[in-house]
Amino acid sequence: MNRIDNDLLSVQEARILVENAREAQKILAAFPQEKLDKIVRHMAEAACKSAKELALLSHEETGFGKWQDKLVKNIFAGDFLYKKIKNMNVVGIINDDKVNKTMDIGVPVGVIAGLPPSTNPASTTIYKALLAVKSGNGIVFSPHPKAKKTISKTLDILIQAAEESGLPSGAIGYLRTLAVDGTVALMNHQDTSLILITGVPKMVRAAYTSGKPTIYGGPGNGPAFIERSADIKKAVEDIIFSRTFDNGIVPASEQSIVAESCIAAEVRRELRENGAYFMSEQESARLSKLFFRSDDSLNPEIVGKSALELAWRSGLAVPDDTKVLISEQKYVSPNHPYSREKLCPVLAFYVEKDWMNACEKCIELLINEGRGHTLVIHSKNEEVIREFALKKPVSRVLVNTPAALGGIGATTNLFPALTLGCGAAGGGLTSDNVSPMNLINIRKVGYGVRQIEDITAGVPAVETAEISKAPGPTSRNSIESTHDLKELLQELMKQLKWYGDY
Ligand SMILES: CC(=O)SCCNC(=O)CCNC(=O)[C@H](O)C(C)(C)COP(=O)(O)OP(=O)(O)OC[C@H]1O[C@@H](n2cnc3c(N)ncnc32)[C@H](O)[C@@H]1OP(=O)(O)O
């Protein structure tokens, strides 16, 4: 098939998939929460059963990360996330305040366009599919072309389990013919209500161009600040663990360390003891040539590769037990390769004289890239932690934990999520760890009716304008004298009634 035929087929397919999902979602919208929950449970069980197979396939197909850590993430989505959402009320009456006489009704948004990244193809697909069904939505996926086999296989497993337990056919679908045109058609379709996208900068731009509400996991570039009161040994272990988890592919993970000068020597020593290799200036420059492509985008060749492989590729001689490559840096700039996100086990290392300067350095780094994402602080000083949390342009401040796992809610009590919102700071719709609650609209019901006397009770008389006594619309010319506010409101109510009668 030539490229034009492929593009046309993909567009056609996208249309049919969205229309099918729309029809199926109309049925799904009438399902009570318990019925949706039963389907979600079967999907989660099926995902866990195939977690290892999918982890291996993902690694084999993309070459990103480590299959063992991908297995952890698949189980995280299929089991840990499932346990978190299983008792949540998302659709129907989700809040009934009998005292204030208000009610919240969770209403599915409709059909979602889901785009998983090549870096976490199986786990993010499981996560998005569970969230969509839990919230009564249809979802049509556009698999990332570099992880097509993994995403298709994951979806085949989930769809079979879901449809066997009552999901209307077509509620979950995916494009078989992959092309940018088809993905754009999916996002632009009039029946697509929301786009849920993780990674892929070019597709994020296309999503925004569609004009549809878009929830996306933005780029990270989070620094880890080690403050003088920290348990340095534990902080370093956390950072190395996090930075090497799935070979540094999780956007919440640390991209740099900022240490106070009074503890810098000890931090360096601990880092070396835990498998960090501090590169010379020349070695740093050599390695950095691998980071970005000529169009300045991240080079996929380095993504999710081990420190040893990166060293080998750039001709650096490093010890065999090297886990992380570190470059000592002073300045932050958009053109500086060590000031940006790299999705591999490389860290920049900054030394600042005190926590206030460290605070500024972290802000500089985040403004440079990763605005709205995540930062981590290692400290026992609650005052510093609070000050840090108050000032940083991020949506997640993690304390004394590995950022890769803390950010996604594995080692913290944040919502377990594989799409981490970056809020307005990062140009996004939400700053949440995206949950099923982000995939519904909330219909508000107010039935505790307040009388006009209740509104005006205790309101002092004020200088104001009179409204024409005659029935009909008020005009500026009818302002004649002064009345108190209570009279004014009563007059307004009369006029509103007149409109009603009319
Ligand atoms: C838990 C989390 O939040 S996971 C988030 C992980 N973080 C990221 O993904 C960071 C941002 N991603 C990236 O920078 C890149 O995707 C990388 C570096 C990881 C991989 O880069 P690459 O292997 O070159 O793949 P890339 O994602 O750019 O896509 C390759 C091509 O497929 C296209 N493509 C991607 N997804 C789709 C899709 N669903 N449909 C059609 N085309 C697609 C891209 O537009 C791109 O087209 P181009 O070659 O014309 O530029």
PDB file of C-alpha atoms and ligand atoms in Angstrom, residues 64 115-120 124 142-146 178-180 183 198-203 217-218 249-251 293 298-300 303 341 343 373 408 417-420, ligand 1:
ATOM      1  CA  PHE A  64      13.633   1.441  25.752  1.00  0.00           C
ATOM      2  CA  LEU A 115      -2.344   8.323  22.779  1.00  0.00           C
ATOM      3  CA  PRO A 116       0.145   6.234  24.759  1.00  0.00           C
ATOM      4  CA  PRO A 117       3.899   6.911  24.454  1.00  0.00           C
ATOM      5  CA  SER A 118       6.549   4.551  23.097  1.00  0.00           C
ATOM      6  CA  THR A 119       8.407   4.790  26.408  1.00  0.00           C
ATOM      7  CA  ASN A 120       5.688   3.182  28.557  1.00  0.00           C
ATOM      8  CA  THR A 124       0.068   3.641  30.027  1.00  0.00           C
ATOM      9  CA  SER A 142      -3.878   5.657  18.407  1.00  0.00           C
ATOM     10  CA  PRO A 143      -0.879   3.430  19.124  1.00  0.00           C
ATOM     11  CA  HIS A 144       2.558   5.007  18.920  1.00  0.00           C
ATOM     12  CA  PRO A 145       4.101   3.652  15.677  1.00  0.00           C
ATOM     13  CA  LYS A 146       7.262   2.528  17.492  1.00  0.00           C
ATOM     14  CA  LEU A 178      -1.181   4.060  11.622  1.00  0.00           C
ATOM     15  CA  ALA A 179      -0.584   7.466  10.125  1.00  0.00           C
ATOM     16  CA  VAL A 180      -0.417  11.013  11.414  1.00  0.00           C
ATOM     17  CA  THR A 183      -4.480  10.253  14.472  1.00  0.00           C
ATOM     18  CA  THR A 198       1.292  11.201  27.121  1.00  0.00           C
ATOM     19  CA  GLY A 199       4.623  12.181  25.565  1.00  0.00           C
ATOM     20  CA  VAL A 200       5.161  12.733  21.774  1.00  0.00           C
ATOM     21  CA  PRO A 201       5.669  16.503  21.457  1.00  0.00           C
ATOM     22  CA  LYS A 202       4.482  16.651  17.818  1.00  0.00           C
ATOM     23  CA  MET A 203       1.193  14.948  18.659  1.00  0.00           C
ATOM     24  CA  GLY A 217       1.616  14.459  30.661  1.00  0.00           C
ATOM     25  CA  GLY A 218       4.194  17.115  29.995  1.00  0.00           C
ATOM     26  CA  ILE A 249      12.540   6.916  31.351  1.00  0.00           C
ATOM     27  CA  VAL A 250       9.960   8.182  33.873  1.00  0.00           C
ATOM     28  CA  PRO A 251       9.510  11.966  33.380  1.00  0.00           C
ATOM     29  CA  ARG A 293      19.003  15.660  17.222  1.00  0.00           C
ATOM     30  CA  LEU A 298      15.502  14.476  22.210  1.00  0.00           C
ATOM     31  CA  ASN A 299      17.518  11.722  20.513  1.00  0.00           C
ATOM     32  CA  PRO A 300      15.565   8.437  20.914  1.00  0.00           C
ATOM     33  CA  VAL A 303      16.253   7.161  25.772  1.00  0.00           C
ATOM     34  CA  GLU A 341      15.301  16.477  30.267  1.00  0.00           C
ATOM     35  CA  LEU A 343      15.128  10.280  29.911  1.00  0.00           C
ATOM     36  CA  HIS A 373       6.027  18.887  36.579  1.00  0.00           C
ATOM     37  CA  ILE A 408       3.439   8.386  40.052  1.00  0.00           C
ATOM     38  CA  ALA A 417      -1.038   7.740  37.645  1.00  0.00           C
ATOM     39  CA  LEU A 418       1.005   7.345  34.490  1.00  0.00           C
ATOM     40  CA  THR A 419      -0.065  10.696  33.084  1.00  0.00           C
ATOM     41  CA  LEU A 420       1.114  13.527  35.294  1.00  0.00           C
TER      42      LEU A 420
HETATM   43  C1  LIG B   1       4.687   8.279  32.580  1.00  0.00           C
HETATM   44  C2  LIG B   1       4.849   9.293  31.481  1.00  0.00           C
HETATM   45  O1  LIG B   1       4.456  10.405  31.635  1.00  0.00           O
HETATM   46  S1  LIG B   1       5.522   8.770  30.020  1.00  0.00           S
HETATM   47  C3  LIG B   1       6.071  10.168  29.144  1.00  0.00           C
HETATM   48  C4  LIG B   1       7.348   9.822  28.521  1.00  0.00           C
HETATM   49  N1  LIG B   1       7.971  10.996  28.020  1.00  0.00           N
HETATM   50  C5  LIG B   1       8.011  11.247  26.753  1.00  0.00           C
HETATM   51  O2  LIG B   1       7.458  10.531  25.946  1.00  0.00           O
HETATM   52  C6  LIG B   1       8.804  12.452  26.406  1.00  0.00           C
HETATM   53  C7  LIG B   1       8.484  13.025  25.099  1.00  0.00           C
HETATM   54  N2  LIG B   1       8.744  12.088  24.025  1.00  0.00           N
HETATM   55  C8  LIG B   1       9.762  12.233  23.168  1.00  0.00           C
HETATM   56  O3  LIG B   1      10.560  13.171  23.228  1.00  0.00           O
HETATM   57  C9  LIG B   1       9.852  11.189  22.087  1.00  0.00           C
HETATM   58  O4  LIG B   1       8.619  10.559  21.982  1.00  0.00           O
HETATM   59  C10 LIG B   1      10.971  10.150  22.358  1.00  0.00           C
HETATM   60  C11 LIG B   1      12.321  10.833  22.363  1.00  0.00           C
HETATM   61  C12 LIG B   1      10.732   9.442  23.691  1.00  0.00           C
HETATM   62  C13 LIG B   1      10.949   9.082  21.264  1.00  0.00           C
HETATM   63  O5  LIG B   1      11.182   9.721  20.030  1.00  0.00           O
HETATM   64  P1  LIG B   1      10.933   8.942  18.661  1.00  0.00           P
HETATM   65  O6  LIG B   1      11.343   7.530  18.811  1.00  0.00           O
HETATM   66  O7  LIG B   1      11.554   9.717  17.554  1.00  0.00           O
HETATM   67  O8  LIG B   1       9.408   8.932  18.507  1.00  0.00           O
HETATM   68  P2  LIG B   1       8.390  10.152  18.477  1.00  0.00           P
HETATM   69  O9  LIG B   1       7.598  10.051  19.710  1.00  0.00           O
HETATM   70  O10 LIG B   1       9.027  11.454  18.193  1.00  0.00           O
HETATM   71  O11 LIG B   1       7.506   9.678  17.274  1.00  0.00           O
HETATM   72  C14 LIG B   1       8.021   9.270  15.995  1.00  0.00           C
HETATM   73  C15 LIG B   1       7.076   9.701  14.919  1.00  0.00           C
HETATM   74  O12 LIG B   1       5.839   9.040  15.112  1.00  0.00           O
HETATM   75  C16 LIG B   1       4.797  10.000  15.167  1.00  0.00           C
HETATM   76  N3  LIG B   1       3.785   9.545  16.097  1.00  0.00           N
HETATM   77  C17 LIG B   1       3.873   9.400  17.430  1.00  0.00           C
HETATM   78  N4  LIG B   1       2.711   8.971  17.928  1.00  0.00           N
HETATM   79  C18 LIG B   1       1.873   8.845  16.889  1.00  0.00           C
HETATM   80  C19 LIG B   1       0.530   8.442  16.768  1.00  0.00           C
HETATM   81  N5  LIG B   1      -0.183   8.092  17.822  1.00  0.00           N
HETATM   82  N6  LIG B   1      -0.006   8.426  15.545  1.00  0.00           N
HETATM   83  C20 LIG B   1       0.700   8.780  14.468  1.00  0.00           C
HETATM   84  N7  LIG B   1       1.974   9.180  14.515  1.00  0.00           N
HETATM   85  C21 LIG B   1       2.553   9.201  15.710  1.00  0.00           C
HETATM   86  C22 LIG B   1       5.465  11.260  15.666  1.00  0.00           C
HETATM   87  O13 LIG B   1       4.725  12.391  15.324  1.00  0.00           O
HETATM   88  C23 LIG B   1       6.785  11.184  14.964  1.00  0.00           C
HETATM   89  O14 LIG B   1       6.611  11.641  13.623  1.00  0.00           O
HETATM   90  P3  LIG B   1       7.830  12.263  12.783  1.00  0.00           P
HETATM   91  O15 LIG B   1       8.772  11.131  12.575  1.00  0.00           O
HETATM   92  O16 LIG B   1       7.176  12.755  11.545  1.00  0.00           O
HETATM   93  O17 LIG B   1       8.404  13.349  13.648  1.00  0.00           O
END
